Short mmCIF file of C-alpha atoms in Angstrom, two decimals:
data_model
loop_
_atom_site.label_atom_id
_atom_site.label_comp_id
_atom_site.label_asym_id
_atom_site.label_seq_id
_atom_site.Cartn_x
_atom_site.Cartn_y
_atom_site.Cartn_z
CA MET A 1 -71.91 -24.91 -21.18
CA SER A 2 -73.65 -28.25 -21.69
CA LEU A 3 -75.89 -29.50 -18.90
CA GLN A 4 -75.25 -33.08 -19.96
CA VAL A 5 -71.45 -33.12 -19.99
CA ARG A 6 -69.85 -33.72 -16.59
CA LEU A 7 -66.18 -33.10 -15.76
CA SER A 8 -65.13 -34.63 -12.44
CA LEU A 9 -61.99 -34.91 -10.31
CA LEU A 10 -61.49 -37.90 -8.04
CA PRO A 11 -61.21 -38.46 -5.19
CA SER A 12 -61.99 -34.77 -4.66
CA VAL A 13 -61.65 -31.32 -6.20
CA ARG A 14 -59.43 -30.49 -3.20
CA CYS A 15 -56.08 -32.22 -2.65
CA LEU A 16 -52.53 -31.66 -1.50
CA TYR A 17 -50.16 -29.96 -3.91
CA ASP A 18 -48.16 -33.10 -4.65
CA GLU A 19 -51.13 -35.45 -5.09
CA PRO A 20 -52.55 -36.63 -8.42
CA VAL A 21 -56.23 -36.47 -9.31
CA GLN A 22 -58.25 -38.67 -11.64
CA VAL A 23 -59.80 -36.58 -14.42
CA LYS A 24 -62.99 -38.01 -15.95
CA VAL A 25 -65.52 -36.73 -18.48
CA ALA A 26 -69.00 -38.18 -19.04
CA GLY A 27 -72.06 -37.26 -21.11
CA LEU A 28 -70.30 -36.78 -24.47
CA ARG A 29 -71.45 -38.26 -27.77
CA SER A 30 -69.98 -41.58 -28.78
CA GLN A 31 -66.41 -40.99 -30.11
CA GLN A 32 -66.83 -37.22 -29.87
CA LEU A 33 -63.61 -35.21 -30.27
CA VAL A 34 -63.01 -32.58 -27.61
CA THR A 35 -60.26 -30.24 -26.48
CA MET A 36 -59.39 -30.37 -22.79
CA ARG A 37 -57.63 -27.38 -21.27
CA GLY A 38 -55.81 -26.56 -18.08
CA ARG A 39 -54.97 -23.10 -16.78
CA LEU A 40 -53.75 -21.40 -13.63
CA THR A 41 -52.47 -18.02 -12.51
CA ASP A 42 -49.46 -17.98 -10.18
CA ASP A 43 -48.75 -15.64 -7.28
CA LYS A 44 -47.09 -13.12 -9.61
CA GLY A 45 -50.09 -13.02 -11.94
CA VAL A 46 -48.50 -15.09 -14.71
CA MET A 47 -50.93 -17.30 -16.62
CA PHE A 48 -50.01 -20.92 -17.40
CA SER A 49 -52.05 -23.06 -19.82
CA SER A 50 -52.17 -26.41 -21.60
CA SER A 51 -54.48 -28.22 -24.00
CA ALA A 52 -54.96 -31.72 -25.39
CA THR A 53 -57.30 -33.44 -27.84
CA TYR A 54 -59.27 -36.49 -26.69
CA MET A 55 -61.84 -38.82 -28.24
CA ALA A 56 -64.70 -40.13 -26.12
CA ASP A 57 -65.32 -43.88 -26.00
CA ARG A 58 -68.54 -45.44 -27.31
CA SER A 59 -70.34 -44.61 -24.08
CA GLY A 60 -69.32 -40.93 -24.28
CA LYS A 61 -66.68 -41.08 -21.54
CA ILE A 62 -63.04 -39.96 -21.26
CA GLU A 63 -60.71 -41.00 -18.47
CA LEU A 64 -57.25 -39.44 -18.52
CA ASP A 65 -55.64 -42.39 -16.75
CA ARG A 66 -56.94 -44.67 -19.53
CA ASP A 67 -57.35 -42.67 -22.73
CA PRO A 68 -54.51 -41.13 -24.80
CA SER A 69 -54.22 -37.50 -25.82
CA LEU A 70 -54.23 -37.37 -29.62
CA GLY A 71 -52.37 -34.06 -29.80
CA GLY A 72 -51.75 -30.71 -28.16
CA SER A 73 -49.41 -30.03 -25.25
CA TYR A 74 -48.63 -33.78 -24.97
CA VAL A 75 -49.64 -37.09 -26.55
CA GLY A 76 -50.37 -40.49 -25.07
CA VAL A 77 -51.85 -41.60 -21.76
CA GLU A 78 -50.84 -39.01 -19.14
CA PRO A 79 -53.22 -38.81 -16.17
CA MET A 80 -51.72 -35.48 -15.00
CA GLY A 81 -50.61 -34.20 -18.39
CA LEU A 82 -52.82 -31.11 -18.30
CA PHE A 83 -50.93 -30.03 -15.16
CA TRP A 84 -47.24 -30.58 -15.87
CA SER A 85 -47.45 -29.56 -19.56
CA MET A 86 -48.75 -26.06 -18.83
CA LYS A 87 -46.60 -23.27 -20.25
CA PRO A 88 -46.43 -19.63 -19.14
CA ASP A 89 -47.69 -16.75 -21.24
CA THR A 90 -44.41 -14.96 -20.44
CA LEU A 91 -41.08 -16.26 -21.78
CA HIS A 92 -38.46 -17.55 -19.32
CA THR A 93 -40.87 -17.84 -16.39
CA LYS A 94 -41.08 -20.35 -13.56
CA LEU A 95 -44.28 -20.82 -11.59
CA THR A 96 -44.24 -18.76 -8.39
CA LYS A 97 -46.13 -20.09 -5.39
CA THR A 98 -45.19 -18.20 -2.23
CA ASN A 99 -48.48 -18.01 -0.30
CA LEU A 100 -48.66 -21.35 1.48
CA LEU A 101 -52.04 -20.69 3.08
CA ASN A 102 -53.96 -20.22 -0.16
CA PRO A 103 -54.34 -23.20 -2.51
CA GLN A 104 -53.08 -23.18 -6.08
CA THR A 105 -56.25 -23.25 -8.16
CA VAL A 106 -56.12 -25.09 -11.48
CA THR A 107 -59.11 -24.77 -13.80
CA LEU A 108 -59.82 -27.67 -16.17
CA SER A 109 -62.36 -27.43 -18.98
CA VAL A 110 -63.78 -29.45 -21.87
CA HIS A 111 -64.52 -27.81 -25.24
CA ASP A 112 -66.19 -29.02 -28.41
CA LYS A 113 -63.45 -29.65 -30.96
CA ASP A 114 -65.44 -28.12 -33.84
CA ASP A 115 -66.75 -24.83 -32.46
CA ASP A 116 -64.66 -24.50 -29.25
CA ARG A 117 -67.84 -24.21 -27.16
CA MET A 118 -67.17 -24.93 -23.47
CA LEU A 119 -69.02 -28.05 -22.39
CA ALA A 120 -67.91 -28.37 -18.75
CA GLU A 121 -65.49 -26.85 -16.24
CA VAL A 122 -64.11 -27.71 -12.80
CA THR A 123 -61.59 -26.12 -10.42
CA ASN A 124 -58.94 -28.13 -8.59
CA GLU A 125 -57.73 -26.62 -5.28
CA ARG A 126 -54.21 -27.84 -4.51
CA PHE A 127 -53.04 -27.14 -0.94
CA LEU A 128 -49.39 -26.85 0.11
CA ILE A 129 -49.96 -27.02 3.86
CA GLY A 130 -51.92 -29.96 5.22
CA ASP A 131 -54.35 -30.03 8.12
CA GLY A 132 -52.61 -29.56 11.45
CA VAL A 133 -49.18 -28.68 10.02
CA LYS A 134 -47.64 -25.70 11.82
CA ARG A 135 -45.53 -23.04 10.13
CA VAL A 136 -43.27 -21.23 12.61
CA PRO A 137 -40.89 -18.40 11.54
CA ILE A 138 -37.54 -18.87 13.29
CA LYS A 139 -35.25 -16.08 14.48
CA GLU A 140 -32.98 -17.70 17.02
CA GLY A 141 -29.27 -16.97 17.30
CA ASN A 142 -28.06 -16.62 13.72
CA ILE A 143 -30.82 -18.78 12.28
CA ARG A 144 -33.33 -17.16 9.95
CA GLY A 145 -35.79 -19.62 8.52
CA VAL A 146 -39.14 -21.34 8.84
CA LEU A 147 -39.90 -24.49 10.82
CA PHE A 148 -42.68 -26.84 9.69
CA MET A 149 -44.07 -29.29 12.24
CA PRO A 150 -46.53 -32.13 11.54
CA PRO A 151 -49.60 -32.50 13.74
CA GLY A 152 -49.19 -34.49 16.93
CA GLY A 153 -46.62 -34.63 19.69
CA GLY A 154 -43.90 -36.50 17.84
CA PRO A 155 -41.18 -37.52 17.96
CA PHE A 156 -40.59 -37.01 14.23
CA PRO A 157 -37.63 -37.46 11.87
CA ALA A 158 -36.03 -34.10 11.11
CA VAL A 159 -34.74 -32.58 7.88
CA LEU A 160 -32.82 -29.39 7.07
CA ASP A 161 -34.00 -28.04 3.70
CA LEU A 162 -31.57 -25.66 1.98
CA SER A 163 -32.72 -23.47 -0.90
CA SER A 164 -30.88 -20.90 -2.99
CA SER A 165 -33.78 -18.44 -2.79
CA ARG A 166 -36.66 -18.25 -0.36
CA SER A 167 -38.85 -21.23 -1.14
CA GLU A 168 -40.77 -23.15 1.49
CA ASN A 169 -42.80 -25.46 -0.77
CA ARG A 170 -40.67 -28.61 -0.54
CA ALA A 171 -40.21 -28.22 3.21
CA CYS A 172 -43.93 -27.76 3.77
CA LEU A 173 -44.80 -30.79 1.63
CA LEU A 174 -42.30 -32.94 3.56
CA ALA A 175 -43.94 -31.82 6.81
CA ASN A 176 -47.25 -33.10 5.41
CA LYS A 177 -45.54 -36.51 5.21
CA GLY A 178 -44.54 -36.55 8.88
CA PHE A 179 -41.16 -34.80 8.99
CA VAL A 180 -40.08 -31.83 11.07
CA VAL A 181 -38.43 -29.57 8.48
CA LEU A 182 -36.40 -26.40 8.92
CA SER A 183 -36.23 -24.38 5.70
CA ILE A 184 -33.38 -21.89 5.38
CA THR A 185 -31.79 -20.07 2.46
CA LEU A 186 -28.15 -20.56 1.56
CA TYR A 187 -27.45 -16.87 1.29
CA GLN A 188 -28.28 -14.38 4.03
CA ASN A 189 -27.43 -11.58 1.59
CA ASN A 190 -27.84 -11.00 -2.11
CA PHE A 191 -25.82 -13.61 -4.02
CA ALA A 192 -23.67 -10.92 -5.65
CA LYS A 193 -22.65 -9.64 -2.21
CA VAL A 194 -21.62 -13.01 -0.78
CA LYS A 195 -17.86 -13.37 -0.32
CA GLU A 196 -17.59 -16.59 1.69
CA MET A 197 -19.69 -19.36 3.24
CA HIS A 198 -19.51 -20.78 6.78
CA LEU A 199 -20.63 -24.26 7.76
CA ASP A 200 -21.06 -23.02 11.35
CA TYR A 201 -24.40 -21.46 10.32
CA PHE A 202 -25.74 -24.78 9.08
CA GLU A 203 -24.38 -26.57 12.16
CA GLU A 204 -26.36 -24.14 14.30
CA ALA A 205 -29.47 -25.00 12.28
CA ILE A 206 -28.84 -28.73 12.76
CA ASP A 207 -28.40 -28.27 16.52
CA PHE A 208 -31.68 -26.35 16.60
CA LEU A 209 -33.46 -29.20 14.81
CA LYS A 210 -32.21 -31.74 17.34
CA HIS A 211 -34.41 -30.06 19.94
CA SER A 212 -37.56 -29.72 17.81
CA LYS A 213 -39.70 -32.78 18.62
CA VAL A 214 -37.40 -35.08 16.70
CA GLY A 215 -36.92 -38.73 17.51
CA SER A 216 -33.20 -38.90 16.87
CA LYS A 217 -30.06 -36.85 17.20
CA ARG A 218 -29.35 -37.71 13.56
CA ILE A 219 -30.59 -35.21 10.98
CA GLY A 220 -31.34 -35.29 7.26
CA VAL A 221 -30.35 -32.61 4.75
CA ILE A 222 -31.81 -31.95 1.29
CA SER A 223 -30.74 -29.44 -1.35
CA ARG A 224 -30.22 -28.93 -5.07
CA SER A 225 -27.54 -27.39 -7.30
CA ILE A 226 -25.00 -25.25 -5.38
CA GLY A 227 -26.92 -26.16 -2.25
CA GLY A 228 -26.30 -29.82 -3.04
CA ALA A 229 -22.57 -29.22 -2.71
CA ILE A 230 -23.15 -27.42 0.60
CA ALA A 231 -25.21 -30.39 1.82
CA LEU A 232 -22.32 -32.74 0.94
CA SER A 233 -19.89 -30.53 2.85
CA ILE A 234 -22.17 -30.51 5.89
CA ALA A 235 -22.21 -34.31 5.84
CA ALA A 236 -18.43 -34.46 5.53
CA PHE A 237 -17.57 -32.00 8.30
CA VAL A 238 -20.54 -31.50 10.66
CA PRO A 239 -21.40 -34.28 13.16
CA GLY A 240 -24.92 -35.65 13.46
CA VAL A 241 -25.94 -35.80 9.80
CA GLU A 242 -27.39 -39.20 8.96
CA ALA A 243 -28.96 -38.77 5.51
CA VAL A 244 -28.27 -36.35 2.64
CA VAL A 245 -30.26 -35.93 -0.57
CA CYS A 246 -28.07 -34.16 -3.13
CA ILE A 247 -30.08 -33.20 -6.23
CA ASN A 248 -28.03 -32.17 -9.27
CA GLY A 249 -25.15 -31.08 -7.07
CA CYS A 250 -21.43 -30.85 -7.72
CA ASN A 251 -18.71 -32.96 -6.11
CA ALA A 252 -16.67 -29.81 -5.44
CA ASN A 253 -17.28 -26.66 -3.42
CA VAL A 254 -18.69 -24.03 -5.78
CA ALA A 255 -18.50 -20.24 -6.05
CA PHE A 256 -17.30 -19.21 -2.55
CA PRO A 257 -14.56 -20.21 -0.08
CA LEU A 258 -16.01 -22.48 2.59
CA TYR A 259 -15.04 -22.02 6.24
CA TYR A 260 -15.70 -24.07 9.36
CA LYS A 261 -14.74 -22.96 12.87
CA LYS A 262 -12.80 -20.02 11.40
CA HIS A 263 -10.65 -22.26 9.17
CA LEU A 264 -10.76 -22.43 5.39
CA ILE A 265 -11.74 -26.01 4.57
CA LEU A 266 -12.49 -25.83 0.83
CA SER A 267 -11.51 -23.44 -1.91
CA PRO A 268 -14.15 -22.62 -4.54
CA LEU A 269 -14.46 -24.11 -8.00
CA SER A 270 -14.76 -21.11 -10.30
CA PHE A 271 -17.37 -20.21 -12.87
CA GLU A 272 -16.09 -19.59 -16.41
CA PHE A 273 -18.77 -17.24 -17.70
CA LYS A 274 -17.14 -17.16 -21.14
CA MET A 275 -18.43 -20.73 -21.45
CA LEU A 276 -22.07 -19.59 -21.36
CA PHE A 277 -23.68 -20.56 -24.67
CA PRO A 278 -26.41 -18.19 -25.95
CA THR A 279 -29.61 -19.51 -27.56
CA GLU A 280 -32.07 -17.86 -29.92
CA SER A 281 -34.57 -17.48 -27.09
CA GLY A 282 -32.22 -15.17 -25.20
CA ALA A 283 -31.46 -17.72 -22.48
CA VAL A 284 -28.00 -19.24 -22.01
CA ILE A 285 -26.82 -22.83 -21.65
CA ALA A 286 -24.32 -23.21 -18.79
CA THR A 287 -23.42 -26.91 -19.01
CA HIS A 288 -19.67 -26.24 -19.12
CA VAL A 289 -19.54 -23.11 -16.99
CA LEU A 290 -17.66 -24.79 -14.12
CA ASP A 291 -13.97 -25.69 -14.15
CA ASN A 292 -13.16 -29.39 -14.19
CA PRO A 293 -13.28 -30.47 -10.53
CA LEU A 294 -10.91 -33.39 -11.22
CA ALA A 295 -8.16 -31.17 -12.64
CA GLU A 296 -5.09 -31.29 -10.41
CA GLU A 297 -5.22 -27.57 -9.67
CA ASN A 298 -8.74 -28.03 -8.26
CA ASN A 299 -7.93 -30.73 -5.70
CA ASP A 300 -8.54 -28.31 -2.83
CA THR A 301 -12.15 -27.81 -4.01
CA LEU A 302 -13.19 -31.50 -3.89
CA ILE A 303 -15.51 -32.38 -1.01
CA PRO A 304 -14.15 -35.28 1.09
CA ILE A 305 -17.47 -37.12 1.21
CA GLU A 306 -15.70 -40.29 2.35
CA GLN A 307 -15.46 -38.62 5.81
CA ALA A 308 -19.25 -38.64 6.17
CA LYS A 309 -20.77 -41.02 8.72
CA GLY A 310 -24.25 -40.93 7.23
CA HIS A 311 -25.88 -42.02 3.96
CA PHE A 312 -26.22 -40.29 0.60
CA LEU A 313 -28.87 -40.24 -2.10
CA PHE A 314 -27.24 -38.81 -5.23
CA VAL A 315 -29.68 -37.59 -7.88
CA ALA A 316 -28.72 -36.56 -11.42
CA SER A 317 -30.74 -35.24 -14.36
CA GLU A 318 -29.23 -36.39 -17.63
CA ASP A 319 -30.57 -33.41 -19.61
CA ASP A 320 -29.32 -30.85 -17.10
CA LEU A 321 -28.19 -27.81 -19.12
CA THR A 322 -26.91 -25.92 -16.07
CA TRP A 323 -23.90 -28.14 -15.45
CA ASP A 324 -22.87 -31.76 -15.94
CA SER A 325 -24.76 -33.27 -13.01
CA LYS A 326 -24.48 -36.86 -14.21
CA ALA A 327 -20.68 -36.64 -14.46
CA TYR A 328 -20.44 -35.16 -10.95
CA ILE A 329 -22.61 -37.91 -9.48
CA ASP A 330 -20.54 -40.58 -11.25
CA GLN A 331 -17.36 -39.04 -9.84
CA MET A 332 -18.81 -39.05 -6.30
CA VAL A 333 -19.82 -42.70 -6.59
CA GLU A 334 -16.34 -43.59 -7.85
CA ARG A 335 -14.73 -41.67 -4.99
CA LEU A 336 -16.76 -43.51 -2.35
CA LYS A 337 -16.10 -46.89 -3.94
CA ARG A 338 -12.38 -46.09 -4.02
CA HIS A 339 -12.58 -45.57 -0.25
CA ALA A 340 -14.48 -48.87 0.16
CA LYS A 341 -17.69 -47.05 1.12
CA ASP A 342 -21.18 -48.36 0.38
CA ASN A 343 -23.20 -45.71 2.22
CA PHE A 344 -24.88 -44.33 -0.89
CA GLU A 345 -27.59 -44.74 -3.48
CA SER A 346 -27.66 -43.00 -6.84
CA VAL A 347 -30.41 -42.43 -9.36
CA SER A 348 -30.31 -40.65 -12.70
CA TYR A 349 -33.15 -39.56 -14.96
CA PRO A 350 -32.83 -39.46 -18.77
CA GLY A 351 -34.71 -36.50 -20.23
CA ALA A 352 -34.97 -34.63 -16.92
CA GLY A 353 -33.68 -31.08 -16.42
CA HIS A 354 -31.97 -29.29 -13.55
CA LEU A 355 -35.04 -28.03 -11.67
CA LEU A 356 -36.39 -31.23 -10.14
CA GLN A 357 -39.31 -30.22 -7.91
CA PRO A 358 -42.09 -32.01 -6.06
CA PRO A 359 -44.43 -33.36 -8.76
CA TYR A 360 -47.17 -31.87 -10.96
CA GLU A 361 -45.94 -28.29 -11.30
CA PRO A 362 -45.63 -26.92 -14.85
CA HIS A 363 -42.21 -27.86 -16.20
CA CYS A 364 -39.78 -24.90 -16.39
CA ARG A 365 -37.19 -25.04 -19.18
CA SER A 366 -35.77 -21.55 -18.62
CA CYS A 367 -36.04 -18.63 -16.21
CA ALA A 368 -33.97 -16.00 -14.41
CA SER A 369 -31.00 -17.09 -12.30
CA TYR A 370 -28.97 -15.32 -9.63
CA ILE A 371 -25.77 -16.63 -11.25
CA THR A 372 -26.00 -14.51 -14.42
CA THR A 373 -27.97 -11.55 -15.74
CA LYS A 374 -29.31 -13.71 -18.59
CA PRO A 375 -32.10 -16.25 -18.11
CA VAL A 376 -30.77 -19.81 -17.90
CA MET A 377 -31.83 -22.94 -19.77
CA TRP A 378 -32.45 -25.64 -17.17
CA GLY A 379 -33.12 -28.44 -19.63
CA GLY A 380 -35.50 -31.35 -19.58
CA GLU A 381 -38.19 -32.76 -21.85
CA ALA A 382 -41.51 -32.06 -20.13
CA ARG A 383 -42.91 -35.60 -20.11
CA ALA A 384 -39.70 -37.29 -18.93
CA HIS A 385 -39.06 -34.52 -16.42
CA ALA A 386 -42.54 -34.89 -14.93
CA ALA A 387 -42.13 -38.67 -14.59
CA ALA A 388 -38.76 -38.15 -12.89
CA GLU A 389 -40.31 -35.79 -10.34
CA VAL A 390 -43.01 -38.32 -9.41
CA HIS A 391 -40.44 -41.10 -8.94
CA LEU A 392 -37.94 -38.93 -7.07
CA TRP A 393 -40.48 -37.50 -4.64
CA LYS A 394 -41.38 -41.00 -3.45
CA LYS A 395 -37.70 -41.96 -3.39
CA ILE A 396 -36.78 -39.01 -1.16
CA GLN A 397 -39.45 -39.88 1.40
CA GLU A 398 -38.44 -43.56 1.46
CA PHE A 399 -34.76 -42.63 1.86
CA PHE A 400 -35.39 -40.32 4.79
CA ARG A 401 -37.77 -42.74 6.48
CA THR A 402 -35.20 -45.52 6.19
CA HIS A 403 -32.29 -43.58 7.66
CA LEU A 404 -34.10 -41.20 10.03
CA SER A 405 -36.62 -43.64 11.43
CA CYS A 406 -38.17 -42.96 14.84
CA GLU A 407 -39.43 -46.01 16.70
CA THR A 408 -42.21 -44.02 18.36
CA ALA A 409 -42.98 -41.68 15.46
CA GLN A 410 -46.68 -41.10 14.80
#
């Protein structure tokens, strides 16, 4: 390792999980070619890595927010490219980060282009849970989840975060931004054992949130995919929901009959597994796996979102290979306009795939899914997908702050 070459991260080697860092190199020869590498190991022991070629300027410096990558995992000026372009050493793998208390460590290094000698190295510690944020497991009534509370006495805007499998990352990161967030999973049991869904469970969670240092009796809901459809149904049928973020959701109830107060309110739109398209990698493309929600025989599956009193943020990825998210969002917008409603915003992202996450995680194109025994292609071109995640994460926070504002929030 060279004593002259310096690799630095600004403003600090420690940051929150969703924050960018400035990557700078100094002490190189004028116009020296180097390879920069990123690597991490997730909570399941899977290694992710990336690399890019850079040329130093005349003063021997490289700044990733100024200088373009000349080749490797990405090209062009990408300040966080070494992070989002990392790929796993195991096929069909998504990064797993389940331990919120330990940071995700990302090691960055600079190597001589000619002999691959390491010239400098630095470790970035990326924390999910911010200073003063409390994580409280909840077992109250039927609710099984985790509550995240920002530091201070509140009151705070409150959000119900629904996930298909146990994942607290998004909820925790929202709590860092000043929201009380209750994270619960959609399915109490294994997906294959679920026979029906009940909105009463989510209503109980919303009622719980109303008494958790919040500044309003109006609650936000966020979810993706099948959970997005559940979030829409909550807004349509359950009182007290003011803001819903539906990410790559469907405009119809999906997979299971939906009940509320012991009455069937929506039949399920069925999966047509014969429409799964195999790829050479072994993963399947599921874009057309759902029946057409606008077909006459599926009228009883459509979610009556025009009944909702609150506001919607519809989000669609245009390279979603799981189902036709853009078409579903367009149909929802058309439905609301037909009912003379203007309580919505919509945003779509060309080149983005189904799994829109908080920013700077390695992009996942395919991994296992609870829907089918085969791994699923989620879609997305890494660079466009990463840019979409940065934009959407800010958009989500602005949307919730606008519609869940607390006059006395800290």
